[in-house]
PDB file of C-alpha atoms in Angstrom:
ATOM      1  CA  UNK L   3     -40.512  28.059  -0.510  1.00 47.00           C
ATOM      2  CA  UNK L   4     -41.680  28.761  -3.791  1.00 48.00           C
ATOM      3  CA  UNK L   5     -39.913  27.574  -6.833  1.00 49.00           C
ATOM      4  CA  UNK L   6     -39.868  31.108  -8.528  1.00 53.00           C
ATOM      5  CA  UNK L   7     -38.075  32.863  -5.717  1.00 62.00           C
ATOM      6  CA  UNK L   8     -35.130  29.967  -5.646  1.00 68.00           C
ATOM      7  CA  UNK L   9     -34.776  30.376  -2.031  1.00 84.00           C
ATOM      8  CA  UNK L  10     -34.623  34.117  -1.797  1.00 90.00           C
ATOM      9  CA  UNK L  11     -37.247  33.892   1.064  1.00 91.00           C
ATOM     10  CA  UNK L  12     -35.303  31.348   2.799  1.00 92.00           C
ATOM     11  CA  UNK L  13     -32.191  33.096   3.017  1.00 93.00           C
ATOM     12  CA  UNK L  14     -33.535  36.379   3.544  1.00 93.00           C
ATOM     13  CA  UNK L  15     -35.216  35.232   6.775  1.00 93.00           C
ATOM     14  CA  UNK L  16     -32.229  33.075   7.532  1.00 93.00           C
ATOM     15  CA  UNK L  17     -29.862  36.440   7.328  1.00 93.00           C
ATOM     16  CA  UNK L  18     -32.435  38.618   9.429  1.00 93.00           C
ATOM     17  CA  UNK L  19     -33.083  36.214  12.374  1.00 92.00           C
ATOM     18  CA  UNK L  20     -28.930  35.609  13.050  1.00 91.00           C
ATOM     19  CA  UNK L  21     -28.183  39.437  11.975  1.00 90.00           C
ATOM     20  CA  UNK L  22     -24.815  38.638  11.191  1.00 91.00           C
ATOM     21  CA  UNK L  23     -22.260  38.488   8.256  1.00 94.00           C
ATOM     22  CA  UNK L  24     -22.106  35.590   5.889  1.00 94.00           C
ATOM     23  CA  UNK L  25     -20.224  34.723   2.319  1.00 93.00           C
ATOM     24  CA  UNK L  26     -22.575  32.756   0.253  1.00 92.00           C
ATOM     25  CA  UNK L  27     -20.313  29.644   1.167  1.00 93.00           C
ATOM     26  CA  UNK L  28     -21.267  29.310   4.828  1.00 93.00           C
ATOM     27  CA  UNK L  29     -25.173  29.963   3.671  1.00 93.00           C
ATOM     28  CA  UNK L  30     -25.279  27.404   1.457  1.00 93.00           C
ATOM     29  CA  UNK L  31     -23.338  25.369   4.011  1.00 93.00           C
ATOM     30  CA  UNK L  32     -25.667  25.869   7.058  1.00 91.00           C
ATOM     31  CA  UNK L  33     -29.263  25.506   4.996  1.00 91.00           C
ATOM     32  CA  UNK L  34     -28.183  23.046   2.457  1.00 86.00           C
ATOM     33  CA  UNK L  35     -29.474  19.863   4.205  1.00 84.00           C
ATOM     34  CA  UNK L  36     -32.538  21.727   5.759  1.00 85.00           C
ATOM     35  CA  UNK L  37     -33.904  23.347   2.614  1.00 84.00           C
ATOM     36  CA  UNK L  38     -31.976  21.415  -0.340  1.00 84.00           C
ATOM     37  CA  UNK L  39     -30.506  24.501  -1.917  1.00 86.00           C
ATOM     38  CA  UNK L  40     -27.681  24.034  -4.596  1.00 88.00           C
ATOM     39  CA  UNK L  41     -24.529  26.575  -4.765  1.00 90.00           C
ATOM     40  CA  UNK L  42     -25.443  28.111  -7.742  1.00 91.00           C
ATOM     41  CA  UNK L  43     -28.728  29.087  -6.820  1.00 90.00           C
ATOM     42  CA  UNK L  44     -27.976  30.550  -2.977  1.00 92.00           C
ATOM     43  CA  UNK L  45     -25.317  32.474  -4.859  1.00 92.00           C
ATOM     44  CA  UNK L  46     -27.809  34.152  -7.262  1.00 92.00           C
ATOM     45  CA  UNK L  47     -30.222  34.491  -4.626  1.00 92.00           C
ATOM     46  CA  UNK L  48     -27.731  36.775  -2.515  1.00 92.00           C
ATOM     47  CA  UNK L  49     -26.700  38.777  -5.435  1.00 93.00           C
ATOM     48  CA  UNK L  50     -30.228  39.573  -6.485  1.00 93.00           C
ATOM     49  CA  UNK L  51     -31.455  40.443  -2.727  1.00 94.00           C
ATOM     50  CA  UNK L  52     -28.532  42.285  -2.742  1.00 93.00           C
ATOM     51  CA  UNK L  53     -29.639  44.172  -5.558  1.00 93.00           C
ATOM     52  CA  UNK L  54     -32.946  44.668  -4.798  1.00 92.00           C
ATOM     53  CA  UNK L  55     -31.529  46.484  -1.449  1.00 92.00           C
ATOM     54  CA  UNK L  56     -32.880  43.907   0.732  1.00 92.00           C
ATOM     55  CA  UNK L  57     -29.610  42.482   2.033  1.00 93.00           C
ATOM     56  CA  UNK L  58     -26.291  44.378   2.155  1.00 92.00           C
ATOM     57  CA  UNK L  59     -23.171  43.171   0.588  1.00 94.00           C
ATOM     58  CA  UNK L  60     -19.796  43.749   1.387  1.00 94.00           C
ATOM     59  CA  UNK L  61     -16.493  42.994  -1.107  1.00 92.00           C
ATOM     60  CA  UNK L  62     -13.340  41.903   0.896  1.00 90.00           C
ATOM     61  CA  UNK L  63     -10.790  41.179  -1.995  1.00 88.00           C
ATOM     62  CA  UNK L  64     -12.111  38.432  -4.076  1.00 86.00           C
ATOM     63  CA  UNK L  65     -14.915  37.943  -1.160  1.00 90.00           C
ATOM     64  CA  UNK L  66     -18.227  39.027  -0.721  1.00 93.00           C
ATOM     65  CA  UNK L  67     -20.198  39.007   2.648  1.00 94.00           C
ATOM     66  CA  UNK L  68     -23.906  39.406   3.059  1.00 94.00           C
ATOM     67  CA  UNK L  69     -25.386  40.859   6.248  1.00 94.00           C
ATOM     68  CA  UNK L  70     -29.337  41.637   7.329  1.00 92.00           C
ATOM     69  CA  UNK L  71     -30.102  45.574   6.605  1.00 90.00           C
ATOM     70  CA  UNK L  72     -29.517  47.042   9.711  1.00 89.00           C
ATOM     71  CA  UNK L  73     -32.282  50.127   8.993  1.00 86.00           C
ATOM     72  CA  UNK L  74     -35.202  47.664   9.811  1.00 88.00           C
ATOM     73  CA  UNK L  75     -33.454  47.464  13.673  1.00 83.00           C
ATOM     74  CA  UNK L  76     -34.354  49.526  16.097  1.00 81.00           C
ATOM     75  CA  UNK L  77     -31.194  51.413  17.528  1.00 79.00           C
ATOM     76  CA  UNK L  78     -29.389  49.842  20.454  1.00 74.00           C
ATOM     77  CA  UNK L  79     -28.884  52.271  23.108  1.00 81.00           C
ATOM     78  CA  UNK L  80     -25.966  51.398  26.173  1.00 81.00           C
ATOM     79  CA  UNK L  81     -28.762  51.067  28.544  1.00 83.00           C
ATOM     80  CA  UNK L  82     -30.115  48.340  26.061  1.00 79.00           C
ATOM     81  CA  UNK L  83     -26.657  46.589  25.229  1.00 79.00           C
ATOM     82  CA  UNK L  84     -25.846  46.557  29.485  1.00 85.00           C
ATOM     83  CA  UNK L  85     -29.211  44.957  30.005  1.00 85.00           C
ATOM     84  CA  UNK L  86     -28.620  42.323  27.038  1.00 80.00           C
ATOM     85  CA  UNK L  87     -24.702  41.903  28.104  1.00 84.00           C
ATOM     86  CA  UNK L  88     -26.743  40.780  32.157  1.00 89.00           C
ATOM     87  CA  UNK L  89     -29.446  38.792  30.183  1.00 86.00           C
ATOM     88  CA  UNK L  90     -26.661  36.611  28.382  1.00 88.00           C
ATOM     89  CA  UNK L  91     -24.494  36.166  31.477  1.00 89.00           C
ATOM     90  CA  UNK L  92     -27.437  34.718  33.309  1.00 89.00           C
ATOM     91  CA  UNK L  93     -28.497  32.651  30.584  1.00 90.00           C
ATOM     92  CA  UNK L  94     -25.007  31.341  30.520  1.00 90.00           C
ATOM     93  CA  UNK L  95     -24.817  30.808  34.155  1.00 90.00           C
ATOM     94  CA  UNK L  96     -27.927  29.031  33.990  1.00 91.00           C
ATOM     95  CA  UNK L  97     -26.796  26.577  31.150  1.00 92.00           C
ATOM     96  CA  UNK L  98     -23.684  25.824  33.497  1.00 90.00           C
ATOM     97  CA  UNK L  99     -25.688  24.307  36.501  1.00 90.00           C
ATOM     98  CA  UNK L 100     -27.804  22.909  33.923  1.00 90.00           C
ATOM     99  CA  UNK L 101     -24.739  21.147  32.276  1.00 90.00           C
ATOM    100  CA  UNK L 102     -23.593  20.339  35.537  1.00 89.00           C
ATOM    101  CA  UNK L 103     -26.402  19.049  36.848  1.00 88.00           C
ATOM    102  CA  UNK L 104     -27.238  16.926  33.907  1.00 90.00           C
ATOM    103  CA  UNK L 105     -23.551  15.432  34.328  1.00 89.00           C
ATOM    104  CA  UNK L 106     -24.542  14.550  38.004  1.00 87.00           C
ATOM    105  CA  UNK L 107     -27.570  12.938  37.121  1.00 88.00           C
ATOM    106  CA  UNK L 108     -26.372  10.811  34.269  1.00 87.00           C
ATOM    107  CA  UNK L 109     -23.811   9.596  36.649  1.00 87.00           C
ATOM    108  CA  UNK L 110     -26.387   8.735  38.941  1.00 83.00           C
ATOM    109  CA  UNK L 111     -28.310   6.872  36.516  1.00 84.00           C
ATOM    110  CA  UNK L 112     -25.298   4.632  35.742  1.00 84.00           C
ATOM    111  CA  UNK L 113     -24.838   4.052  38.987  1.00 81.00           C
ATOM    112  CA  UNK L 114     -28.359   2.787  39.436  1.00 78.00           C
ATOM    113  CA  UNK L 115     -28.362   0.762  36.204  1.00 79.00           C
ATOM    114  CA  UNK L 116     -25.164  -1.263  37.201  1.00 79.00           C
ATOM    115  CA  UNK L 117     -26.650  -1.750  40.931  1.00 80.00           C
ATOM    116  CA  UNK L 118     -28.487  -4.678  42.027  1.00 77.00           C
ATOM    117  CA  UNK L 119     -32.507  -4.531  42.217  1.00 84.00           C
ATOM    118  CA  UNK L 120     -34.008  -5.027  45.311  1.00 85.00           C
ATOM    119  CA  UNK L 121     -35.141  -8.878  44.100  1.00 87.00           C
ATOM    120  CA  UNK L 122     -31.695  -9.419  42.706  1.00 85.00           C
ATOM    121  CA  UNK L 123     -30.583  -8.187  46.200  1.00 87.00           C
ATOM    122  CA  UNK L 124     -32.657 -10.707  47.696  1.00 88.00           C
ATOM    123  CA  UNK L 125     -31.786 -13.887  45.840  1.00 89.00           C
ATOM    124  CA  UNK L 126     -28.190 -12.985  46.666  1.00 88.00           C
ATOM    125  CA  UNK L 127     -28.887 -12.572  50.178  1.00 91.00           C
ATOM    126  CA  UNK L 128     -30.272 -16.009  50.190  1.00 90.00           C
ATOM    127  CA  UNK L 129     -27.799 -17.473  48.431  1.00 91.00           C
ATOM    128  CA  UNK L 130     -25.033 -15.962  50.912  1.00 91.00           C
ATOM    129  CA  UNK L 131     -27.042 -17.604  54.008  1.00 91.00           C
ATOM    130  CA  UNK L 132     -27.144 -20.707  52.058  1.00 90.00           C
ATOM    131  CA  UNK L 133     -23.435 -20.914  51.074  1.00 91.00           C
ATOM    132  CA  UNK L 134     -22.748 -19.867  55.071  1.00 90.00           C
ATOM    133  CA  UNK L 135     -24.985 -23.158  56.290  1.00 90.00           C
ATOM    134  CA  UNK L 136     -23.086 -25.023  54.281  1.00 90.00           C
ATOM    135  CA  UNK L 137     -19.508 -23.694  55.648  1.00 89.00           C
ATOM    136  CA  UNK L 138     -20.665 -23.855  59.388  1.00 89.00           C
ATOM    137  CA  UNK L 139     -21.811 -27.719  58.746  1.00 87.00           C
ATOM    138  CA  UNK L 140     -18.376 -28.413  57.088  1.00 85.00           C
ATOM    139  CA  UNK L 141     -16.677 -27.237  60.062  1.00 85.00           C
ATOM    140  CA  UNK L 142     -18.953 -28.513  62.711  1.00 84.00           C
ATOM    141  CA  UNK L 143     -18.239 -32.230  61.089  1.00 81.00           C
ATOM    142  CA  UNK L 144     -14.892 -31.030  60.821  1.00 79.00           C
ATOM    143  CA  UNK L 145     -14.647 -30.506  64.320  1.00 76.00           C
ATOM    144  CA  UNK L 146     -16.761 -33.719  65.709  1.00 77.00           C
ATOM    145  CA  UNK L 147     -14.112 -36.032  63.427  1.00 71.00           C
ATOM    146  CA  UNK L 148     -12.212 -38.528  65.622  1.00 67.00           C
ATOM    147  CA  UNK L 149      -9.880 -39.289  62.888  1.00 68.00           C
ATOM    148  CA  UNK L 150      -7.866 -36.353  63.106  1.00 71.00           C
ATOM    149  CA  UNK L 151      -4.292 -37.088  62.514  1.00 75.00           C
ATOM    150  CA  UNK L 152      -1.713 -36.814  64.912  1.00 79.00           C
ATOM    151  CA  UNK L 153       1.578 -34.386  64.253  1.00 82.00           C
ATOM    152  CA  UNK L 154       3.347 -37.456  64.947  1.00 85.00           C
ATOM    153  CA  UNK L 155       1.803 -39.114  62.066  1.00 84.00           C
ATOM    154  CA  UNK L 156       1.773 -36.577  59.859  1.00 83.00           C
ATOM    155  CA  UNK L 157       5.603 -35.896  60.108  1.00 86.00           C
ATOM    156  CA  UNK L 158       6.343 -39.614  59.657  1.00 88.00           C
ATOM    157  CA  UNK L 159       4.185 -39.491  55.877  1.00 86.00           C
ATOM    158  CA  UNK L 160       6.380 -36.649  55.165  1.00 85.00           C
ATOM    159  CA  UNK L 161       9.387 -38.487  55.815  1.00 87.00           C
ATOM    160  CA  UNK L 162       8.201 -41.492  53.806  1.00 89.00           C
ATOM    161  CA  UNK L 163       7.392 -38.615  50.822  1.00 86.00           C
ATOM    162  CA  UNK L 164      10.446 -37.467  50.984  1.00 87.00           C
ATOM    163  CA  UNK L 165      12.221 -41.066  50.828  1.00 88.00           C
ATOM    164  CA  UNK L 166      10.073 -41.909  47.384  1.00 87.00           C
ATOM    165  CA  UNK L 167      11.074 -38.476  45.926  1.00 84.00           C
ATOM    166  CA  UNK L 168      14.586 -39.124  46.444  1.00 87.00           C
ATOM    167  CA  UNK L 169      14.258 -42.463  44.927  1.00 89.00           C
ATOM    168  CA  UNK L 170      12.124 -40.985  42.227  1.00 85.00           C
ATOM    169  CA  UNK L 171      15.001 -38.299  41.387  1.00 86.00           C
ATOM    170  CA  UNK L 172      17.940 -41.194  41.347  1.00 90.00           C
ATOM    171  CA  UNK L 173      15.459 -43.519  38.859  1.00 89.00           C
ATOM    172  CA  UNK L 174      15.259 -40.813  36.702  1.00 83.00           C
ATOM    173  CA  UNK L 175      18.975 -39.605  36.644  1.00 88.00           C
ATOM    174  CA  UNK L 176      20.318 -43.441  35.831  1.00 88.00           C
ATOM    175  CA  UNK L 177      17.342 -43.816  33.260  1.00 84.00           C
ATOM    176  CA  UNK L 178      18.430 -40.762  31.619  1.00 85.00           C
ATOM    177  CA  UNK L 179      22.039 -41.691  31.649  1.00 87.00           C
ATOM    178  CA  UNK L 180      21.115 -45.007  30.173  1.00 87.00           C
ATOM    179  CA  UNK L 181      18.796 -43.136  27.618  1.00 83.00           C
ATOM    180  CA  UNK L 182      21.809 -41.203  26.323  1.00 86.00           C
ATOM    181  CA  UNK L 183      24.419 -43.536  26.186  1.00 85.00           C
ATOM    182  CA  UNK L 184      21.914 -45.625  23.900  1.00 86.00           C
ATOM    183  CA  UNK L 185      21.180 -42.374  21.856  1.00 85.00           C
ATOM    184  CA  UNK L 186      24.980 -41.946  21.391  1.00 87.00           C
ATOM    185  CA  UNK L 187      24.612 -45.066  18.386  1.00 84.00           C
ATOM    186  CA  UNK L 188      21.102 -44.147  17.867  1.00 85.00           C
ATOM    187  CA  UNK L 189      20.465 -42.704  14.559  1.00 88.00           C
ATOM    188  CA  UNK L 190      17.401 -41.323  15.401  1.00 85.00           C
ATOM    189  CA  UNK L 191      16.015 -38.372  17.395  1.00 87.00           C
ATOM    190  CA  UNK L 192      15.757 -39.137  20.935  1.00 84.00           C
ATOM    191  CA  UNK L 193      11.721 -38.342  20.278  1.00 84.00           C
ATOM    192  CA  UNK L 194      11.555 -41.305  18.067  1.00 87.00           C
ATOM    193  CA  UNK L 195      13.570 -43.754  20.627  1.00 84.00           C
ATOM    194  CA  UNK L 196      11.207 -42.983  22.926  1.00 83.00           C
ATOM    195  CA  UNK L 197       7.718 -43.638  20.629  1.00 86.00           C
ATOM    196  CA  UNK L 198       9.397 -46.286  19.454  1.00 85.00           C
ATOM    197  CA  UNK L 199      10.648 -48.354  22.584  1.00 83.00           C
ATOM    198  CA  UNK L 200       7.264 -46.840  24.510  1.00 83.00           C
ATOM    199  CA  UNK L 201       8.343 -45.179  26.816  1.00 81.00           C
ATOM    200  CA  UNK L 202       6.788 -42.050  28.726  1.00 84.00           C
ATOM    201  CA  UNK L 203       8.591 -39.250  30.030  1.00 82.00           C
ATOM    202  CA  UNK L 204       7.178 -37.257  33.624  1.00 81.00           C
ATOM    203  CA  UNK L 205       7.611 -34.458  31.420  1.00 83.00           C
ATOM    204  CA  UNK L 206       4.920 -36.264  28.889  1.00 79.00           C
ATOM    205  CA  UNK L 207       2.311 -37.192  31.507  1.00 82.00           C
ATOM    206  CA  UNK L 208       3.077 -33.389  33.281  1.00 80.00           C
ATOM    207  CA  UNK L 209       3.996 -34.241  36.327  1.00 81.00           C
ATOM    208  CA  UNK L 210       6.786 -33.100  38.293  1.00 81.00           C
ATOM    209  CA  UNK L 211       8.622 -33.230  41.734  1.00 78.00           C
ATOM    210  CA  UNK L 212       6.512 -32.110  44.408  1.00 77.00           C
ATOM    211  CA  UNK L 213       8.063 -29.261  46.730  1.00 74.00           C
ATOM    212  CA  UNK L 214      10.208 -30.465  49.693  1.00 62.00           C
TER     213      UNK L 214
END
């Protein structure tokens, strides 16, 4: 593009390959960042290929449109307009399974990029048979153990568990009681009774009753 024709070349063949209407707005819109053209200068362009009969112009109110001169087309018969009408349905259909099938094969391609490989499929293998040796050797010593304890036994530690926790309950309730009845004179918190005569709550060293 020359600098003496200030983009008149540009826009002409812009208008005569899309053959259809524009204001000067949407020309300088759609070449702007392609060809640098200012406002001013696509404006004065149009108007002076306008005038020069090379584009047509149209006034709509305080509007003008510019459109390719439709003399340099050949005329469009029905036969021709049918046979473009088939052309563009076909091309459209064809874009469709295009679309579609690009669709289909980017979701394969996730599919394979979050999948294992076949060596990561291998080291986890082998890490599976190694994790199983060691649960069938567990239970085999599991098995061959002659300590195994009785249900007689183990219903007579749960007896003696549940003899401590009831013990451990009633501690707690009379140290409590005692705790309050000092805090009753106490003119501190109970917090600094207990940093200050050293003593630990369960709920300090988290632990609590175990179920019954």
């Amino acid at each position: 593009m020359s600098k003496k024709d200030n983009g008149a070349s540009v826009i002409l063949a812009y208008l005569n390959e899309k053959n259809r209407p524009y204001s000067a707005q949407d020309v300088f819109c759609n070449l702007q960042k392609q060809h640098g053209l200012g406002k001013t200068a696509v404006v004065k362009a149009m108007e002076l290929l306008a005038q020069e009969g090379k584009i047509k112009e149209k006034i709509y109110g305080k509007q003008k449109i510019y459109f390719a001169d439709q003399s340099q087309f050949r005329d469009v018969n029905d036969a021709d307009l049918k046979a473009m009408d088939k052309q563009i349905s076909e091309l459209s259909a064809e874009v469709q399974t295009l679309t579609q099938s690009c669709k289909q094969l980017d979701t394969e391609l996730k599919e394979l990029n979050s999948s294992l490989t076949t060596e990561e499929m291998r080291a986890e293998i082998q890490e599976l048979k190694a994790e199983c040796s060691g649960y069938r050797a567990r239970l085999e010593k599991i098995k061959s153990a002659t300590n195994h304890v009785t249900p007689e036994e183990k219903e007579k530690v749960y007896k003696e568990r549940d003899v401590y926790v009831k013990e451990w309950k009633k501690r707690k309730r009379l140290a409590s009681d005692m705790m309050n009845a000092i805090l009753e004179g106490y003119p501190k918190s109970k917090k600094e009774f207990l940093e200050e005569v050293g003593v630990e709550t369960d709920e300090d060293c988290k632990v609590v009753f175990p179920n019954t």
